[in-house]
Coordinates of C-alpha atoms in Angstrom, one line a residue:
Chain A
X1482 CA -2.0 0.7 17.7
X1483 CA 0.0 -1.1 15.5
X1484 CA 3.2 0.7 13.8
X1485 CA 6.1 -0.4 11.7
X1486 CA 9.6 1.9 11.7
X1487 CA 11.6 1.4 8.6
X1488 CA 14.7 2.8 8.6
X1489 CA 16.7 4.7 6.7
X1490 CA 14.0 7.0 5.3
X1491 CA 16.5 7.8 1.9
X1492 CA 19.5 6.7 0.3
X1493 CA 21.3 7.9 -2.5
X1494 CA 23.9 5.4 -3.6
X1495 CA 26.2 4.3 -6.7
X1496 CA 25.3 2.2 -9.0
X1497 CA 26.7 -1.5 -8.3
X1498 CA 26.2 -0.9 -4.7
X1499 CA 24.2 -3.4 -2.2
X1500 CA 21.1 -2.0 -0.1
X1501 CA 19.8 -2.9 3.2
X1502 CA 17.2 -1.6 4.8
X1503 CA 14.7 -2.7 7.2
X1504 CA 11.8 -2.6 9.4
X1505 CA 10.9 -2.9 13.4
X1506 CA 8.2 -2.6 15.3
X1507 CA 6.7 -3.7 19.1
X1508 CA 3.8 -6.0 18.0
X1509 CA 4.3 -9.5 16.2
X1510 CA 3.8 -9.8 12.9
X1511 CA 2.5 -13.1 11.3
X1512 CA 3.1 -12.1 7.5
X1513 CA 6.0 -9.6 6.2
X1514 CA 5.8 -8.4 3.3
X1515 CA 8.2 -6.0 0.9
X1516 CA 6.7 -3.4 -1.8
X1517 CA 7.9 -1.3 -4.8
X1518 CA 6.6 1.8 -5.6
X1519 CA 7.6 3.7 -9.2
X1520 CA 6.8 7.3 -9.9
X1521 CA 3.0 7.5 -10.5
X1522 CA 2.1 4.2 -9.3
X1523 CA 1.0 2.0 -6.8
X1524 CA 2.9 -0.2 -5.2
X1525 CA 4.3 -3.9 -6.5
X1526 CA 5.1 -7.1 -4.3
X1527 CA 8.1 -8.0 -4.7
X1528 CA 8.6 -10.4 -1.6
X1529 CA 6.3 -11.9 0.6
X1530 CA 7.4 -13.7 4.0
X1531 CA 5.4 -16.3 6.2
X1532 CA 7.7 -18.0 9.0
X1533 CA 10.2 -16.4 11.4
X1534 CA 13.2 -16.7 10.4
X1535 CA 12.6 -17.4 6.4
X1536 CA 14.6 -16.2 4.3
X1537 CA 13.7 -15.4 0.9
X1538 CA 14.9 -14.2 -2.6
X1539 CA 13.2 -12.4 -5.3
X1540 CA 17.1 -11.8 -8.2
X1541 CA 18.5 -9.4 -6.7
X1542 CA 16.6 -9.0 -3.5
X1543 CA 16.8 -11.2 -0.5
X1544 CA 14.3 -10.6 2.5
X1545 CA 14.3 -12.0 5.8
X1546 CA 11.7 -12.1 8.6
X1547 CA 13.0 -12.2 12.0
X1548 CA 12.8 -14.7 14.4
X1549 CA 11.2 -12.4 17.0
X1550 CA 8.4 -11.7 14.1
X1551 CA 8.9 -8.2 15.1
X1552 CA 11.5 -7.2 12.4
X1553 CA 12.4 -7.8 8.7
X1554 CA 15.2 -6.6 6.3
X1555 CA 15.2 -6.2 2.4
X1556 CA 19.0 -6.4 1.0
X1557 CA 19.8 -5.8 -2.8
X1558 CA 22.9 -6.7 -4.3
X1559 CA 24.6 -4.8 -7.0
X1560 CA 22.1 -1.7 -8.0
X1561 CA 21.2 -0.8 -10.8
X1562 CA 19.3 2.6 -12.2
X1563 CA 16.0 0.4 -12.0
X1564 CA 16.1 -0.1 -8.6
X1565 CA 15.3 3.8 -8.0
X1566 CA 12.1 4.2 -5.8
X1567 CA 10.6 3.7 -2.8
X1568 CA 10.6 0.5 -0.8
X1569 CA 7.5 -0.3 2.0
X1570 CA 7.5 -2.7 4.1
X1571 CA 4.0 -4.0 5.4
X1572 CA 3.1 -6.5 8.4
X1573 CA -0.7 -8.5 8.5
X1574 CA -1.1 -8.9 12.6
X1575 CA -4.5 -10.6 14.0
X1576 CA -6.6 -13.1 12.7
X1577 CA -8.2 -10.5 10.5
X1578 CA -7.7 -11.3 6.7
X1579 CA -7.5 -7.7 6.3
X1580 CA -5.0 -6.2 9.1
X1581 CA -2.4 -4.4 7.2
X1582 CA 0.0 -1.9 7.7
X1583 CA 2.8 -0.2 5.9
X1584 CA 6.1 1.5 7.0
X1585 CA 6.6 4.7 5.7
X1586 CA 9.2 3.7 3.1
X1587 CA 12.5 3.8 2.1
X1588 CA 13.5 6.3 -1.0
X1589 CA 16.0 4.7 -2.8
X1590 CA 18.1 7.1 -5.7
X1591 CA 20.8 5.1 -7.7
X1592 CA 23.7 7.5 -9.3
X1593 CA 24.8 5.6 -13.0
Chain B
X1246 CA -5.8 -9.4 -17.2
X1247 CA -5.2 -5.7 -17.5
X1248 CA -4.7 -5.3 -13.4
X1249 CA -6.8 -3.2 -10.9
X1250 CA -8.4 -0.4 -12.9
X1251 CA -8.7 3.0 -11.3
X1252 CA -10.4 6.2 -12.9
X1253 CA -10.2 9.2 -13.4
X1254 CA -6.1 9.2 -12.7
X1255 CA -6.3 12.6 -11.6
X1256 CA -8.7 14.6 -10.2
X1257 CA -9.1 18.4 -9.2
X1258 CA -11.9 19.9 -7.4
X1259 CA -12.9 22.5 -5.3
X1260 CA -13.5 22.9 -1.3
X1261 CA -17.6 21.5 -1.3
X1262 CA -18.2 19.5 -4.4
X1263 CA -19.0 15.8 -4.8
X1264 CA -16.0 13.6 -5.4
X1265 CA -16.5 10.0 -6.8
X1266 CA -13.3 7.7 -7.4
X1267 CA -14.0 4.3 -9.2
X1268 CA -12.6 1.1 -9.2
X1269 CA -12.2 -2.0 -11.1
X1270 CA -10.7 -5.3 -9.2
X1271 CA -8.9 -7.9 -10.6
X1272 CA -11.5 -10.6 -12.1
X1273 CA -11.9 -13.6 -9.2
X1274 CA -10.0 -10.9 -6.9
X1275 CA -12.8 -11.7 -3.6
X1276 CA -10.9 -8.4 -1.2
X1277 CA -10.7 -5.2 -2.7
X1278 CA -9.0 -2.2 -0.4
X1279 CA -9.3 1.5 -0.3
X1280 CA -6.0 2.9 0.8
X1281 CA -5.2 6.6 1.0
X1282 CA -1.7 7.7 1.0
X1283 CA 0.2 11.3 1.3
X1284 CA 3.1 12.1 2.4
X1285 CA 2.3 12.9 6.0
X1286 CA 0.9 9.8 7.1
X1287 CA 2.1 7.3 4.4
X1288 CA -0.2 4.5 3.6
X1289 CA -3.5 3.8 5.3
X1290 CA -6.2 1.6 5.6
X1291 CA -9.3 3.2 4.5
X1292 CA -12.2 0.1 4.6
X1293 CA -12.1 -3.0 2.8
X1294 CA -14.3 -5.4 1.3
X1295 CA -14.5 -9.3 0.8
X1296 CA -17.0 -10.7 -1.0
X1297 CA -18.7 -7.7 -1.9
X1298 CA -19.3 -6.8 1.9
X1299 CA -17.7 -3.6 3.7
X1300 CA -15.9 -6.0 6.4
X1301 CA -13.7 -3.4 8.2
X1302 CA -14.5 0.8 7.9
X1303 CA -12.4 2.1 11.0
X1304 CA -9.5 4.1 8.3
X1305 CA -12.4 6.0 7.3
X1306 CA -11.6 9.5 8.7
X1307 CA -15.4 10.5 8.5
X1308 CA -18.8 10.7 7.7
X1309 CA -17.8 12.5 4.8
X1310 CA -16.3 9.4 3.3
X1311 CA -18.6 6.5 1.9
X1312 CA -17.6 3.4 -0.2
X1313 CA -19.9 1.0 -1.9
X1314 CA -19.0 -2.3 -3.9
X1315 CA -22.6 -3.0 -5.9
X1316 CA -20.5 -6.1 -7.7
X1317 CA -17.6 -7.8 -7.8
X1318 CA -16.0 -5.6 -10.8
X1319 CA -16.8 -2.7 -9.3
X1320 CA -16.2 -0.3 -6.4
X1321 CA -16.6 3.1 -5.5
X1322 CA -15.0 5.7 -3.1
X1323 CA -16.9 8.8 -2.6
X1324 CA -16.4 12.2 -0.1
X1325 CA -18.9 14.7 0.3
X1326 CA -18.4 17.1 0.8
X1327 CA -14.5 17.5 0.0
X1328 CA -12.0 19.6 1.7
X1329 CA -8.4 20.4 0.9
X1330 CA -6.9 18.4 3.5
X1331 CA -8.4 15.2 1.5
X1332 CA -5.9 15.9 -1.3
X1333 CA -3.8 12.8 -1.5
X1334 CA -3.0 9.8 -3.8
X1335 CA -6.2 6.8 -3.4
X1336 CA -5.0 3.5 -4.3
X1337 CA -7.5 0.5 -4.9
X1338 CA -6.5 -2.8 -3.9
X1339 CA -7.3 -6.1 -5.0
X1340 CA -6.5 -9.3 -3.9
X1341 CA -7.0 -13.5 -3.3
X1342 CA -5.7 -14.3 0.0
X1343 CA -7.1 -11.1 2.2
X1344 CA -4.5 -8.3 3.1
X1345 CA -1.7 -10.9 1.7
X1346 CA -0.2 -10.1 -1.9
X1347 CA -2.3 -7.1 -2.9
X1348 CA -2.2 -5.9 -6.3
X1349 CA -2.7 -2.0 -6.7
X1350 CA -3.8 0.0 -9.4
X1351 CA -2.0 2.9 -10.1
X1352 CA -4.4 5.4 -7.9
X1353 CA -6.4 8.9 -8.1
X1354 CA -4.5 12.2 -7.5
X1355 CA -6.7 14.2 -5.9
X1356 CA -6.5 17.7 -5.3
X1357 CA -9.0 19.7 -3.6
X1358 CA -8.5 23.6 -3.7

């Protein structure tokens, strides 16, 4: 079946640092999309991706979907102590409105 | 609009009972999603509806799972009988455009002893 490998599972990084983490996978993809989760809830779209090769932005963030529709990266520029949780990143594949997966996340911790 | 509304927040039980987690979507939200998520496995897929209709139920581990939608405000997840290895966090899911730009409510601990 269909599975997404997001890479690195945890970081721990200073505060002003940039982040990049991303996602691969086998199957094609025809929507990426990046999530947020906080402590106690669910998670929050924070950048969704249509068209191999797009690149998009979201402040801080910047996203790309990759031209072989089987990858995507999130990158965020200077951290701050906000940006502490964990990042997902989730593919729609088929012609299914409702075909979605999610990687297993990124932990992100941000030392002040 | 307050956002996907999801109740009770937490939930403890024990091995056999009845376990019923509700769900509110997003007003002129047409998907709602059940997802299930622990540490193990990560985020998955339970069944989701459009419309009011269960369109796909294959995340559904078994029989002892069932999930309704009697309206468009309204949804329910229920497992009978529970077991300890349900424990995890249930997220609701609403959304416009199918699996596309989902908004979550902030899930149902559930702990079954």
């Amino acid at each position: 079946g269909q599975q997404l490998n997001q890479s690195p599972q945890s970081m721990f990084i200073q505060e002003g640092e940039d982040v990049s983490m991303n996602c691969t996978s086998s199957s094609i993809f025809n929507t990426w999309l990046w999530y947020k989760q906080e402590p106690g809830e669910g998670p929050v779209l924070l950048i969704a991706l249509y068209k191999a090769g797009e690149l998009t932005s979201n402040g801080r963030l910047t996203a790309q979907f990759g031209i072989t529709r089987k990858d995507s990266f999130l990158n965020i520029s200077a951290s701050i102590p906000s940006d502490v949780g964990i990042y997902f990143c989730a593919g729609v594949y088929g012609g299914s409105q409702g075909n979605l997966i999610f990687g297993k996340g990124t932990k992100l911790s941000v030392k002040p | 609009d307050a956002g996907v509304i999801q109740s009770p927040r937490h939930e403890v039980t024990e091995m056999g009972q009845e376990v019923t987690l509700r769900c509110k979507p997003i007003s002129g939200h047409d998907y709602l999603f059940w997802y299930r998520q622990t540490m193990m496995r990560g985020l998955e897929l339970l069944i989701y509806f459009n419309n009011n209709v269960p369109i796909d139920d294959s995340g559904m581990p078994e029989d002892r799972f069932s999930a309704k939608m009697p309206n468009a405000s309204f949804s329910t997840l229920k497992i009978q009988p529970s077991e300890p290895r349900d424990s995890a966090v249930y997220f609701c899911a609403s959304s416009l455009y199918g699996a596309e730009k989902l908004f979550f409510g902030s899930g149902t601990q559930l702990s079954v002893l």
